[in-house]
Coordinates of N, CA and C and ligand atoms in Angstrom, one line a residue:
X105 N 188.3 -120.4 2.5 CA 187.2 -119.6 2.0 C 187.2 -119.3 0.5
X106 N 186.2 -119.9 -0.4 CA 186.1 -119.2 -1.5 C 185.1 -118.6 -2.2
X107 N 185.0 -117.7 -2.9 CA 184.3 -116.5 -3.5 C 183.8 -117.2 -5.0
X108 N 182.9 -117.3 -5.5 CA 182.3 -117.8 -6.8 C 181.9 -117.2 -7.2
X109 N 181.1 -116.9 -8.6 CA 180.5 -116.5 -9.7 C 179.7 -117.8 -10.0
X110 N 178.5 -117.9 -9.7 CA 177.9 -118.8 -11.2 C 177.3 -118.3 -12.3
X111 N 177.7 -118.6 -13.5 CA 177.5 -117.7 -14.8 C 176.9 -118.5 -15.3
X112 N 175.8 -118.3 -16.2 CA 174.8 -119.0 -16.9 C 173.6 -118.1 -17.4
X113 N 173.2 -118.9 -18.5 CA 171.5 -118.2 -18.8 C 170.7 -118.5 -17.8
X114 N 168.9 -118.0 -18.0 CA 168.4 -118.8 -17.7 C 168.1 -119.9 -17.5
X115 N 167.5 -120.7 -16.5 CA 167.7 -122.2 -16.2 C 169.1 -122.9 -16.6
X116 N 170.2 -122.6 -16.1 CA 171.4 -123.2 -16.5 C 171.6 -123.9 -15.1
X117 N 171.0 -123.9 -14.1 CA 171.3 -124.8 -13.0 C 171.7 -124.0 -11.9
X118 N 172.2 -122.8 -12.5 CA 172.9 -121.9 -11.1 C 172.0 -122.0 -9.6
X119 N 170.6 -121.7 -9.3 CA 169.9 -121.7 -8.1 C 170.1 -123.2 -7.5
X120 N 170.3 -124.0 -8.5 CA 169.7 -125.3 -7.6 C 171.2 -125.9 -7.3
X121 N 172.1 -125.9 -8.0 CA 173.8 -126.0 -7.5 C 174.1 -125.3 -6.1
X122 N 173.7 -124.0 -6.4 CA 173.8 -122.6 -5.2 C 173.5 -123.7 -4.0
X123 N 172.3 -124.1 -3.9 CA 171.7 -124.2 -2.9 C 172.6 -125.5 -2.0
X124 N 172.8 -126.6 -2.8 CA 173.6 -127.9 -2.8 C 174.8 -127.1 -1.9
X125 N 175.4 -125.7 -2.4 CA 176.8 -125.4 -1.9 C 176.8 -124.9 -0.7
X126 N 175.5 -124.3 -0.4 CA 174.9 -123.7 0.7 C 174.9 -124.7 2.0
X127 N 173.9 -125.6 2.0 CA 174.0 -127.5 2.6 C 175.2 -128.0 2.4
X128 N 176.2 -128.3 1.4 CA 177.0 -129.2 1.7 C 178.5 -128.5 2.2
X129 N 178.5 -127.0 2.1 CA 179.9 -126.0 2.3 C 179.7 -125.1 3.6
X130 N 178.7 -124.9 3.6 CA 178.2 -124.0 4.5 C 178.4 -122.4 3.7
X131 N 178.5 -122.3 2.2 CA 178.4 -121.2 1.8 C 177.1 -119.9 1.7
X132 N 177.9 -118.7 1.1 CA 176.6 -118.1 1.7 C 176.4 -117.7 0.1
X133 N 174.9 -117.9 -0.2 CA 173.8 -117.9 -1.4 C 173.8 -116.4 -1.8
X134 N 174.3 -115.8 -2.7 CA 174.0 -114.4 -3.2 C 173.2 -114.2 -4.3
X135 N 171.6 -114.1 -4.5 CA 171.1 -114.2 -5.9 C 170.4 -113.1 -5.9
X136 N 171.1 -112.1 -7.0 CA 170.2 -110.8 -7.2 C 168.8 -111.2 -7.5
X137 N 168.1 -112.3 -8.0 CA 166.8 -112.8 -8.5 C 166.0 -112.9 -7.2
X138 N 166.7 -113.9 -6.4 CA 165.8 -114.0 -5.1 C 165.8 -112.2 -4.3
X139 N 166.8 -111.4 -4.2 CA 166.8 -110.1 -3.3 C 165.4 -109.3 -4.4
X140 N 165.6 -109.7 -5.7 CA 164.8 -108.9 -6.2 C 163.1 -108.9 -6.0
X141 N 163.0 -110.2 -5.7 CA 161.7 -111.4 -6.2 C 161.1 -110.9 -4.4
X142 N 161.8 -110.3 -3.9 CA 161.6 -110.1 -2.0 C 161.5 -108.4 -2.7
X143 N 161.9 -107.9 -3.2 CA 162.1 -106.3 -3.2 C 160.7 -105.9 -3.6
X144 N 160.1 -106.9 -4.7 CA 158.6 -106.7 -5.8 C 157.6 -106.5 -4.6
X145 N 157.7 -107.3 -3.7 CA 156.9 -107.5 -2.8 C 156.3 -106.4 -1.5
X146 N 157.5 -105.2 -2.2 CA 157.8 -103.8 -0.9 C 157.0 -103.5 -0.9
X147 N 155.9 -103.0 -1.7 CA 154.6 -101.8 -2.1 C 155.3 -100.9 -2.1
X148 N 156.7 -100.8 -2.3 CA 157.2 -99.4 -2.9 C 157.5 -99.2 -4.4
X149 N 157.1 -98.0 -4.9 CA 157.5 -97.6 -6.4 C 158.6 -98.4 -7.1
X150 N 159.9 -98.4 -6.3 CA 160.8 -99.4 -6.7 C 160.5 -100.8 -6.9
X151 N 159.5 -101.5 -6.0 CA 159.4 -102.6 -6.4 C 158.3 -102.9 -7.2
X152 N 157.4 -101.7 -7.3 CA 156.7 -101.8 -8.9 C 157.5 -101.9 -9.7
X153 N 158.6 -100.8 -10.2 CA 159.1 -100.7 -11.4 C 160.0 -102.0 -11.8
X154 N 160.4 -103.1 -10.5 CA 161.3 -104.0 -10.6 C 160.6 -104.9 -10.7
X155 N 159.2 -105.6 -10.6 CA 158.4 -106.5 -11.5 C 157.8 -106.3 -12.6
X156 N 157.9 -105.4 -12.6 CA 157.4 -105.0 -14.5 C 158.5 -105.2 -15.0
X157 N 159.8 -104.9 -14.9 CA 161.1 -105.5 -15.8 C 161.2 -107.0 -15.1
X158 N 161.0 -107.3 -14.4 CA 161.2 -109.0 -14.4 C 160.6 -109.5 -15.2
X159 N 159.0 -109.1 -15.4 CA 157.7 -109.8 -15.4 C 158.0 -110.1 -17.0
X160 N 159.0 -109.1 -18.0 CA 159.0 -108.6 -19.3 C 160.2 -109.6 -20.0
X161 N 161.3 -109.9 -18.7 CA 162.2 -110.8 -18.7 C 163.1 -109.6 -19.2
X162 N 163.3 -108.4 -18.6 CA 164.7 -107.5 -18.9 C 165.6 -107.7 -17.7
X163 N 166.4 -106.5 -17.8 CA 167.4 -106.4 -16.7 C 167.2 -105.3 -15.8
X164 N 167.3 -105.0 -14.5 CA 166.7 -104.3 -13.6 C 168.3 -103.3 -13.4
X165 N 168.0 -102.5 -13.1 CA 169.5 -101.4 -13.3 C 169.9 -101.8 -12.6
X166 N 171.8 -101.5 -13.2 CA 173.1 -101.7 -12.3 C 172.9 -101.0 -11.0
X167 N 172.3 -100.3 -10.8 CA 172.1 -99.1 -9.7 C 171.9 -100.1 -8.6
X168 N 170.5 -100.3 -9.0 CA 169.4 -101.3 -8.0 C 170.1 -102.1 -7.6
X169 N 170.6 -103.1 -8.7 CA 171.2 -104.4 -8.1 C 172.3 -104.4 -7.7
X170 N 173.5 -103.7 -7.4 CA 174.3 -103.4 -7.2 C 174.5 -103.0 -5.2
X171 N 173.5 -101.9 -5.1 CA 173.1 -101.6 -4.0 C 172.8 -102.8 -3.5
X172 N 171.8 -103.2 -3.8 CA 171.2 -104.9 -3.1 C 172.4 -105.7 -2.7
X173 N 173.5 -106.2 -3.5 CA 174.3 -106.7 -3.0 C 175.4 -106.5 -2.3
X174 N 175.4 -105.1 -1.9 CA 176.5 -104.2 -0.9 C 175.9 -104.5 0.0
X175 N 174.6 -104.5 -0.1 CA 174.0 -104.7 1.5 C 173.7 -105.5 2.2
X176 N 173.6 -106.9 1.3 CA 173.6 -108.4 1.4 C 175.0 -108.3 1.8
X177 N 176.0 -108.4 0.8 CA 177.5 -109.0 1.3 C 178.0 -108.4 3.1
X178 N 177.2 -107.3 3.0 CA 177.8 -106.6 4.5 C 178.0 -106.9 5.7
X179 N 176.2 -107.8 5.4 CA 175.5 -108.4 6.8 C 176.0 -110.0 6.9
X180 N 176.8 -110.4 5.3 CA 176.6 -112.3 5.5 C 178.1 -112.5 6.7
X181 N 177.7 -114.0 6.6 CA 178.9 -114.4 7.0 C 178.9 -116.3 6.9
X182 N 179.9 -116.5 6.3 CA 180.0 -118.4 5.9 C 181.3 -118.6 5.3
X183 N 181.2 -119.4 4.9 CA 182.4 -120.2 4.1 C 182.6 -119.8 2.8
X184 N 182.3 -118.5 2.5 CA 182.5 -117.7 0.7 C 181.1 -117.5 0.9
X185 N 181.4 -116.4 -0.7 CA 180.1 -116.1 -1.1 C 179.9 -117.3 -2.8
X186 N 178.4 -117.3 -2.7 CA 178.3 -117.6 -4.3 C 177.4 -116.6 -4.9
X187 N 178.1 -116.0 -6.0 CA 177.6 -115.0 -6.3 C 176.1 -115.6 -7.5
X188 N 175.1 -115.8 -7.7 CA 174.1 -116.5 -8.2 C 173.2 -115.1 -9.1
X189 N 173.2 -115.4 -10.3 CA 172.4 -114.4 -11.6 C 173.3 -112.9 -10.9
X190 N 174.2 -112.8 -10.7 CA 175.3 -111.5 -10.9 C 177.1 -111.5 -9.9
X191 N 177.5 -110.8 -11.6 CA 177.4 -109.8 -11.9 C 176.6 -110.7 -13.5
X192 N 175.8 -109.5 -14.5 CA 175.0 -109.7 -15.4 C 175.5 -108.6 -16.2
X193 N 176.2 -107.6 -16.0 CA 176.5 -106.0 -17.2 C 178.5 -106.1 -16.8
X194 N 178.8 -105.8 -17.7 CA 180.3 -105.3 -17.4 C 180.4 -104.4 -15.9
X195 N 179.6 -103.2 -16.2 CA 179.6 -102.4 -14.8 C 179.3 -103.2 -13.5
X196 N 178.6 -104.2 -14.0 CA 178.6 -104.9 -12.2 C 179.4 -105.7 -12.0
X197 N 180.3 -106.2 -12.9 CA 181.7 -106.8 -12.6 C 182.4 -106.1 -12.0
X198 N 182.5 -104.8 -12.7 CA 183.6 -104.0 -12.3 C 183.5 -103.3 -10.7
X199 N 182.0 -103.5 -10.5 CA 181.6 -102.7 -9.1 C 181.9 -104.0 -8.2
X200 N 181.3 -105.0 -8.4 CA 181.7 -106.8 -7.6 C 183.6 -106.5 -7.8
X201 N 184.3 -106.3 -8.7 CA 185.6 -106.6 -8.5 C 186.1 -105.5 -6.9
X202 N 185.1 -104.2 -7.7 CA 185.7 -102.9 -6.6 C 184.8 -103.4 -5.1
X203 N 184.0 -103.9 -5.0 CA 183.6 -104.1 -3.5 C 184.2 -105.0 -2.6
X204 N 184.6 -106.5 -3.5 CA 185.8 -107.2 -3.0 C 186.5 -106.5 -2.5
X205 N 187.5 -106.2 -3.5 CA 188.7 -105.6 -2.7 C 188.2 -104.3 -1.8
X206 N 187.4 -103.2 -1.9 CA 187.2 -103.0 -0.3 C 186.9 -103.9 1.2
X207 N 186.7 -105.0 0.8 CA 186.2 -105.9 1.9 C 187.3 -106.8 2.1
X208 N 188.3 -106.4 1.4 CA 190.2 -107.5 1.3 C 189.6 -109.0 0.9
X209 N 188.3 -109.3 0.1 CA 188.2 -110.1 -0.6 C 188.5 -110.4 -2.0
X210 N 188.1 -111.8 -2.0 CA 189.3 -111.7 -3.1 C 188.4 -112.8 -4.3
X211 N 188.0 -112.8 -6.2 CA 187.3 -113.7 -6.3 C 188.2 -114.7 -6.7
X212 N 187.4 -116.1 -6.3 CA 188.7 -117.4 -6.4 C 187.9 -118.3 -8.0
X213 N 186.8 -118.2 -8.5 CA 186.5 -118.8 -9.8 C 185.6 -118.1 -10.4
X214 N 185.3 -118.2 -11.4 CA 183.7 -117.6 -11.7 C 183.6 -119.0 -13.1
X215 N 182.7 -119.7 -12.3 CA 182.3 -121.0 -13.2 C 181.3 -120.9 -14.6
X216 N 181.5 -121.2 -15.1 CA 180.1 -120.8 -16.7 C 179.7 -122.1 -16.7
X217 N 178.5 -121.9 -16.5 CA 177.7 -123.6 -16.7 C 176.9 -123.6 -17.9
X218 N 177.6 -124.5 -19.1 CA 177.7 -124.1 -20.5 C 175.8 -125.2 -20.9
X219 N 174.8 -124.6 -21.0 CA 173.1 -125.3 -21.5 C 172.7 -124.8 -23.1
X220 N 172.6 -125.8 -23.5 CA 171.7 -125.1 -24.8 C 170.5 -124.3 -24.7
X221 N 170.2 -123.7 -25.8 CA 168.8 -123.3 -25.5 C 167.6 -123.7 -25.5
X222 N 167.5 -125.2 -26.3 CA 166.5 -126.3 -26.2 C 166.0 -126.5 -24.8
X223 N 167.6 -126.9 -24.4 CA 167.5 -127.6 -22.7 C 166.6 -126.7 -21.4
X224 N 167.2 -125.2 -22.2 CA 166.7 -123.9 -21.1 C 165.3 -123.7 -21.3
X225 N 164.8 -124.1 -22.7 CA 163.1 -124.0 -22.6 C 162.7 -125.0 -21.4
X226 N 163.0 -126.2 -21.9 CA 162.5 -127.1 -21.0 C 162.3 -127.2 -19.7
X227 N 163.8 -126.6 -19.2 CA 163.6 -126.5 -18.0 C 162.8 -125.6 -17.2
X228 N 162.9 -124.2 -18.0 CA 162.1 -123.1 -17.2 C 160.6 -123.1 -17.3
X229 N 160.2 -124.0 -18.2 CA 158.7 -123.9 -18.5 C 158.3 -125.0 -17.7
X230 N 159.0 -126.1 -17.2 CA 158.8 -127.0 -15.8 C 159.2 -127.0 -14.7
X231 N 159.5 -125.3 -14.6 CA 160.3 -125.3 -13.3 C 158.9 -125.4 -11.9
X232 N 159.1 -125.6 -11.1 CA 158.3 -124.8 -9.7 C 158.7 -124.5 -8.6
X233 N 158.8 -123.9 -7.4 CA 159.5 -123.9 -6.5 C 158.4 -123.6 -5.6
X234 N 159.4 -124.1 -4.0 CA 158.6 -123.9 -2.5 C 158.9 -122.6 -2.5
X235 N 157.5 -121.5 -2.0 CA 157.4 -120.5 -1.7 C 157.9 -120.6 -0.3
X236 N 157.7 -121.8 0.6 CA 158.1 -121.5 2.1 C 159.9 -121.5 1.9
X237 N 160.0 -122.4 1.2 CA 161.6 -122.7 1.6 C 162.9 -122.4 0.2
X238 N 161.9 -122.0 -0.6 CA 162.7 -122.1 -2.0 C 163.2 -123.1 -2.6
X239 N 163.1 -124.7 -2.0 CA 163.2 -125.5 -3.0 C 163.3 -125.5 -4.3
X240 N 163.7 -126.0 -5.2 CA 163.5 -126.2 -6.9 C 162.7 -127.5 -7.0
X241 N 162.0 -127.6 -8.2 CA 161.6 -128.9 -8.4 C 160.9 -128.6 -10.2
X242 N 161.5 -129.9 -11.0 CA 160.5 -130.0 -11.9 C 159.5 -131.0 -12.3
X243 N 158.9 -130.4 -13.3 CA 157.6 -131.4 -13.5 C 158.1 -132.7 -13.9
X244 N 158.8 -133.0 -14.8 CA 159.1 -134.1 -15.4 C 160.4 -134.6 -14.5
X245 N 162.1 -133.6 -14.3 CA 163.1 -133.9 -13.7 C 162.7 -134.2 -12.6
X246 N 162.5 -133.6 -11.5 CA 162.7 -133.4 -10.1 C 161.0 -133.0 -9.6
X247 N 160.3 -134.1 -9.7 CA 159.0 -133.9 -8.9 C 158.8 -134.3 -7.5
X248 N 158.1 -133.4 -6.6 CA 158.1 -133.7 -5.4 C 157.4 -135.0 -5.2
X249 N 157.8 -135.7 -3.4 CA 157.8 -137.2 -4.1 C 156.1 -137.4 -3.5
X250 N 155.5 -136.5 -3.0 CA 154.3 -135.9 -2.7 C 154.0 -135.3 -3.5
X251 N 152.3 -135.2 -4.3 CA 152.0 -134.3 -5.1 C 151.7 -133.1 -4.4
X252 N 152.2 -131.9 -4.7 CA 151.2 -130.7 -4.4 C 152.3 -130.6 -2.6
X253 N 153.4 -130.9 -2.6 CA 154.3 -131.1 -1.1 C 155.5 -130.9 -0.9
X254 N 156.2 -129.6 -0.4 CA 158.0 -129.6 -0.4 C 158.4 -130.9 -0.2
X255 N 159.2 -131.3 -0.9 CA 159.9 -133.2 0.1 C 160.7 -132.2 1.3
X256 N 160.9 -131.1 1.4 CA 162.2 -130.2 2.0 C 161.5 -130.0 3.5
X257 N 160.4 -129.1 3.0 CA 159.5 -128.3 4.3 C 158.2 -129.0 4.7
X258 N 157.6 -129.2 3.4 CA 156.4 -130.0 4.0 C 155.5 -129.2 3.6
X259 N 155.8 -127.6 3.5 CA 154.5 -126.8 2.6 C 153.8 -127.0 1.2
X260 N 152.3 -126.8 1.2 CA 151.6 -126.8 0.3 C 151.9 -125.8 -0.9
X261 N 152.6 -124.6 -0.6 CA 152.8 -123.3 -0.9 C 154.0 -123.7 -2.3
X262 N 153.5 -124.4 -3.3 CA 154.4 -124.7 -4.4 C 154.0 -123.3 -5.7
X263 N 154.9 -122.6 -6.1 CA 154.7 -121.8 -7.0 C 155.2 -121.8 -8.5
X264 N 154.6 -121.0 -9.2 CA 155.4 -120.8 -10.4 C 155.6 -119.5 -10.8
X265 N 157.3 -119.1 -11.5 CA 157.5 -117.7 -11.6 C 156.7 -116.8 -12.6
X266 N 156.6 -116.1 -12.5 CA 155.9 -115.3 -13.7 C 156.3 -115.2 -14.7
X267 N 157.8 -114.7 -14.7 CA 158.4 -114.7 -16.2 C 159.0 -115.9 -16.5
X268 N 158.2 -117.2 -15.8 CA 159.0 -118.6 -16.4 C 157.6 -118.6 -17.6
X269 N 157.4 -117.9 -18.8 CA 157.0 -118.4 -20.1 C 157.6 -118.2 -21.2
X270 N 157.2 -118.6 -22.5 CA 158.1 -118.7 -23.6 C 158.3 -117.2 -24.0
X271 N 157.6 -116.4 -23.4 CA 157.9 -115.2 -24.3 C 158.8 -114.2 -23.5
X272 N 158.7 -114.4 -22.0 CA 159.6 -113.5 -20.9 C 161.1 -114.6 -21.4
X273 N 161.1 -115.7 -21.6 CA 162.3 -116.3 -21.8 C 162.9 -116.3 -22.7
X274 N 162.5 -115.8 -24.3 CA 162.9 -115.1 -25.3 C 163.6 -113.8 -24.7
X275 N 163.2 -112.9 -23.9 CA 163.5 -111.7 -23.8 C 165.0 -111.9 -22.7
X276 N 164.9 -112.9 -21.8 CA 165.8 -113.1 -21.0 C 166.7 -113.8 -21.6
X277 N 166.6 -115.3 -22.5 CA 168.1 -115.3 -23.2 C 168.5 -114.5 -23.7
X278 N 167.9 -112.9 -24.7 CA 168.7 -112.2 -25.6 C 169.5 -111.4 -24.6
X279 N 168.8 -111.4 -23.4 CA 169.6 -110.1 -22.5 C 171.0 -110.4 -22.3
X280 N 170.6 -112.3 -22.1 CA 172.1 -112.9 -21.3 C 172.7 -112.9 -22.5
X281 N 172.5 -113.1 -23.7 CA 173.5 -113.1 -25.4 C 174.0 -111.5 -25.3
X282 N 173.1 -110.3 -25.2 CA 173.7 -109.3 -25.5 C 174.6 -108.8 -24.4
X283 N 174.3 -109.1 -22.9 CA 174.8 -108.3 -22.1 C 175.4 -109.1 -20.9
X284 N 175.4 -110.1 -20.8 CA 176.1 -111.1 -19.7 C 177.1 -111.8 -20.1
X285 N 177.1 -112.5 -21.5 CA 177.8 -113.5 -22.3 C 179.2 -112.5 -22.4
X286 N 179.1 -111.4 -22.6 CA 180.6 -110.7 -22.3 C 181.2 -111.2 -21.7
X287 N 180.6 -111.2 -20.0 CA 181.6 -111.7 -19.4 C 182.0 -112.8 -18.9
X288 N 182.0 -113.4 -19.7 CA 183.2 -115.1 -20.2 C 184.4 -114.3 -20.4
X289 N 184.5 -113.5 -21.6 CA 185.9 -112.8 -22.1 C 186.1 -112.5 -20.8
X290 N 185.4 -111.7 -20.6 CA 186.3 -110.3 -19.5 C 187.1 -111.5 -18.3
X291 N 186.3 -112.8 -17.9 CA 186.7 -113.7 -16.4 C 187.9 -114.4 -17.2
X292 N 187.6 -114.3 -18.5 CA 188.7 -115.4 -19.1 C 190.1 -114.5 -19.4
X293 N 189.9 -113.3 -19.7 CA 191.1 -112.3 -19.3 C 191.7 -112.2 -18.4
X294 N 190.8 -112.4 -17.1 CA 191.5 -112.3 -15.7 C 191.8 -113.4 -15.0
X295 N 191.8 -114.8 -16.0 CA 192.5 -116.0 -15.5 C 191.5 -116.3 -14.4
X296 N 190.0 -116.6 -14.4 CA 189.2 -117.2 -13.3 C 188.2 -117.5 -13.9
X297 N 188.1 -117.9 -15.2 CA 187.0 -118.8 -15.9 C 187.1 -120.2 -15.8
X298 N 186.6 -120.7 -14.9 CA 186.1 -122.5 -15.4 C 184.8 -122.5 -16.3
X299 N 185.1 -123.6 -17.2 CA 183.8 -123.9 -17.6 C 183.3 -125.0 -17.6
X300 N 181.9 -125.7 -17.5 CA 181.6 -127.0 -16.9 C 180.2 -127.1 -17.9
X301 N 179.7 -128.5 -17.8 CA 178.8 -128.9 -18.9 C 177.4 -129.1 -17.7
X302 N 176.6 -127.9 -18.2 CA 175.3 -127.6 -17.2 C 174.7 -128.6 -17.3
X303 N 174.7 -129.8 -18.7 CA 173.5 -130.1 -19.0 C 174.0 -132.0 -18.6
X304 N 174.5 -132.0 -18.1 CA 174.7 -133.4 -17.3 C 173.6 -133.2 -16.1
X305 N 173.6 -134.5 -15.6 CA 172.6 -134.8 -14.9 C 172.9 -133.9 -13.4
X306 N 172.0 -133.3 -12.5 CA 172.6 -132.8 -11.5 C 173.8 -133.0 -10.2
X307 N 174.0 -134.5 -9.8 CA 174.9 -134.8 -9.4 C 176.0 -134.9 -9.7
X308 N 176.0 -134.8 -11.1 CA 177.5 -135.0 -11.9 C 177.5 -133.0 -12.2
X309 N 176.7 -132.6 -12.4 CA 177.4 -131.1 -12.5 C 177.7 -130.1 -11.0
X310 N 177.4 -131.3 -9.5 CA 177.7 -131.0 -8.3 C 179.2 -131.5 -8.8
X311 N 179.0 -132.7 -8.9 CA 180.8 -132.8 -8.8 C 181.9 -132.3 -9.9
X312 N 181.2 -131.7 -10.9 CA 182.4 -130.7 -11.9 C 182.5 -129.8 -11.0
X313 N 181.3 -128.7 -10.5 CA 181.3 -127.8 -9.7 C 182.5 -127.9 -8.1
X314 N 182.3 -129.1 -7.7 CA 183.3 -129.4 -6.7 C 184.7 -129.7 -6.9
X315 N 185.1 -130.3 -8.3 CA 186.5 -130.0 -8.9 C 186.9 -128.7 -8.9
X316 N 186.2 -127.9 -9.4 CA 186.8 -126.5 -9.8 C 187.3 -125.6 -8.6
X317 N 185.9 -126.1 -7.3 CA 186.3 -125.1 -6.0 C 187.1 -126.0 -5.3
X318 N 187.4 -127.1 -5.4 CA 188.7 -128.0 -4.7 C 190.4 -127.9 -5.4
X319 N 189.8 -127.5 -6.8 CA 191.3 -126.8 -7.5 C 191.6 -125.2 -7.3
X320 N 190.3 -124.7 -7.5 CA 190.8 -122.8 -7.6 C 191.4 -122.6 -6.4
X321 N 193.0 -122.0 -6.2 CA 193.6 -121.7 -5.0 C 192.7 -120.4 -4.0
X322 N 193.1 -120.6 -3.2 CA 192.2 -120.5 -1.9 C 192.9 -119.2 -1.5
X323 N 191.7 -118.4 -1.4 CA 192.1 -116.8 -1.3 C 192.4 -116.1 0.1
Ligands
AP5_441 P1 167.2 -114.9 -11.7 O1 166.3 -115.3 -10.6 O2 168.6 -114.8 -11.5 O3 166.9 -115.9 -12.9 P2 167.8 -116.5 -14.1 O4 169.2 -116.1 -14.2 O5 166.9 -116.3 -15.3 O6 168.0 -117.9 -13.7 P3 167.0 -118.9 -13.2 O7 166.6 -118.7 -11.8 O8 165.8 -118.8 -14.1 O9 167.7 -120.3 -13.5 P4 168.8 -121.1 -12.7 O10 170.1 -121.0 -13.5 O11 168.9 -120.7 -11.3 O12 168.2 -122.5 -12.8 P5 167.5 -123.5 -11.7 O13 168.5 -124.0 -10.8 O14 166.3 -122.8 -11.1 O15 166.7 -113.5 -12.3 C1 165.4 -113.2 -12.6 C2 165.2 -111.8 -13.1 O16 165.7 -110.9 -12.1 C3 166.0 -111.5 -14.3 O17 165.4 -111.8 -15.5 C4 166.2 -109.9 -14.2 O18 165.0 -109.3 -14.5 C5 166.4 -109.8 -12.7 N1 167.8 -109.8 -12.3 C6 168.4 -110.8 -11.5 N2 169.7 -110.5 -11.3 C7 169.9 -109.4 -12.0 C8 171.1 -108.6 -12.2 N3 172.3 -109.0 -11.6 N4 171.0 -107.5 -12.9 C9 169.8 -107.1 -13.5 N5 168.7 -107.8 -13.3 C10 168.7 -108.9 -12.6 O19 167.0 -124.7 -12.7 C11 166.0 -124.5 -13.6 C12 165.1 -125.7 -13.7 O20 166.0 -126.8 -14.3 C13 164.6 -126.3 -12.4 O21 163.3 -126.8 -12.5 C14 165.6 -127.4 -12.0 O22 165.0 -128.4 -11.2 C15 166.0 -127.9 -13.4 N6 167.4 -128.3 -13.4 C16 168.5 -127.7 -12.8 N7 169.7 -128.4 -13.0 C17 169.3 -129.4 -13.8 C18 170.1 -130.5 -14.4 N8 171.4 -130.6 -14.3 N9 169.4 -131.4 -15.2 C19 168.1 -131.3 -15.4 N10 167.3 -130.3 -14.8 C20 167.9 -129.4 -14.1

C-alpha cells in the first residue's frame, strides 16, 4: 500500500498520471479539483462562492478543502491514496500529515512533477475532457481518435474548463509560486520528495512515476 502526493502547477500532468495509477494499481484518485468541480454544481451558497474562486483561478479555503478530503479519505478503499492538486497551503500539509496518522497511515512519497511555464500554457489552453468519464485529451497531444467522441466511454459530452484561459492561468501559476511551491522544502525536510521531469512524453513520465513508487519503502 502506498500513499502519494502529486505536486505540480497547473497542467503538470498530475490528473492524467492519477488516472493511469488508478487503471494500472488499483489506487484510489484524491483530487480536491474534481471534489470541488462536483461541489460548484450543489446550488448551495458554498458552491457559488467555490466557482467564483475557481472561475478567477484562486485557491478555495483550507477549511473547505480540507473537510472534502476527510470525507473522501473515510469512505475510500484501494491500493493507497493519490493525493492529486492537495495539499496546496502549508496548513493542508500539516492537516493531510495529522489525518494520516489518525487513520495509522502513513505518506510513502510526495513526487514534484518539475513543467515549465511555456509547456503549462500550452497544455491548459488545449486541454478538453469527457464530462461522462473524465477522460483527458488534447487538441494537438492526445486527440480523440473520433472527432467530437471519448475513445474511453463513447460520449459526445467533451468539455472545456472554465478557468482553462490565459488569464485564470496567470492567476493560478502565481498561487502555485506563492503558496504551493513551499511545499517542495517542507517534503524535502521530511525526506519524501521525488522529483521527476513532467515534460517528457507521457509514458516515460508513467515510468519515472513507477520508479519512485517501486523504490519509496512501503508503509
Ligand atoms: P485542479 O483541478 O487541481 O487543477 P490544477 O492543479 O490547476 O491542475 P490541472 O487539473 O489544471 O492540471 P493537471 O496537472 O491535472 O494536468 P492534466 O493531467 O489535466 O484545481 C482547479 C482549481 O480548484 C484550483 O485553481 C483551485 O481554485 C481549486 N482547488 C483545487 N484543489 C485545491 C486545494 N487543495 N486548495 C485550494 N483550492 C483548490 O494535463 C493537462 C493537459 O496536458 C491535458 O490536456 C493533457 O492531455 C496534457 N498532458 C498531460 N501530460 C502530458 C505530457 N507528459 N506531455 C504532453 N501533454 C501532456
Amino acid at each position: 500500500m502506498k500513499n502519494i502526493i502529486l505536486l505540480g502547477p497547473p497542467g503538470a500532468g498530475k490528473g492524467t498520471q492519477a488516472r493511469k495509477l488508478v487503471e494500472e494499481r488499483g489506487m484510489v484518485q484524491l483530487s480536491t479539483g474534481d471534489m470541488l468541480r462536483e461541489a460548484r454544481t450543489s446550488g448551495t451558497e458554498m458552491g457559488r462562492k467555490v466557482a467564483e474562486v475557481m472561475d478567477r483561478g484562486g485557491l478555495v479555503t483550507d477549511e473547505i478543502v480540507i473537510g472534502l478530503i476527510e470525507e473522501k479519505m473515510n469512505g475510500a478503499r484501494g491500493a493507497g491514496f493519490i493525493f492529486d492538486g492537495f495539499p496546496r497551503t502549508l496548513p493542508q500539509a500539516d492537516a493531510l500529515g495529522a489525518m494520516l496518522k489518525r487513520s495509522g497511515r502513513e505518506l510513502d512519497a510526495v513526487i514534484e512533477m518539475r513543467v515549465d511555464d511555456d509547456a503549462l500554457v500550452r497544455r491548459i489552453t488545449g486541454r478538453f475532457t469527457c464530462g461522462n468519464c473524465g477522460e483527458v485529451y488534447h487538441d494537438e497531444t492526445r486527440q480523440t481518435a473520433k472527432a467530437g467522441v471519448c475513445d474511453v466511454c463513447g460520449s459526445t459530452d467533451l468539455r472545456r474548463r472554465a478557468d482553462d484561459n490565459a488569464e485564470s492561468l496567470k492567476v493560478r501559476l502565481m498561487e502555485y509560486y506563492k503558496k504551493t511551491s513551499p511545499l517542495i522544502g517542507y517534503y524535502y525536510a521530511l525526506g519524501d520528495l521525488f522529483t521527476i521531469d513532467g515534460l517528457a512524453e507521457v509514458g516515460e513520465v508513467a515510468n519515472s512515476l513507477a520508479d519512485v513508487l517501486d523504490q519509496a519503502p512501503v508503509s
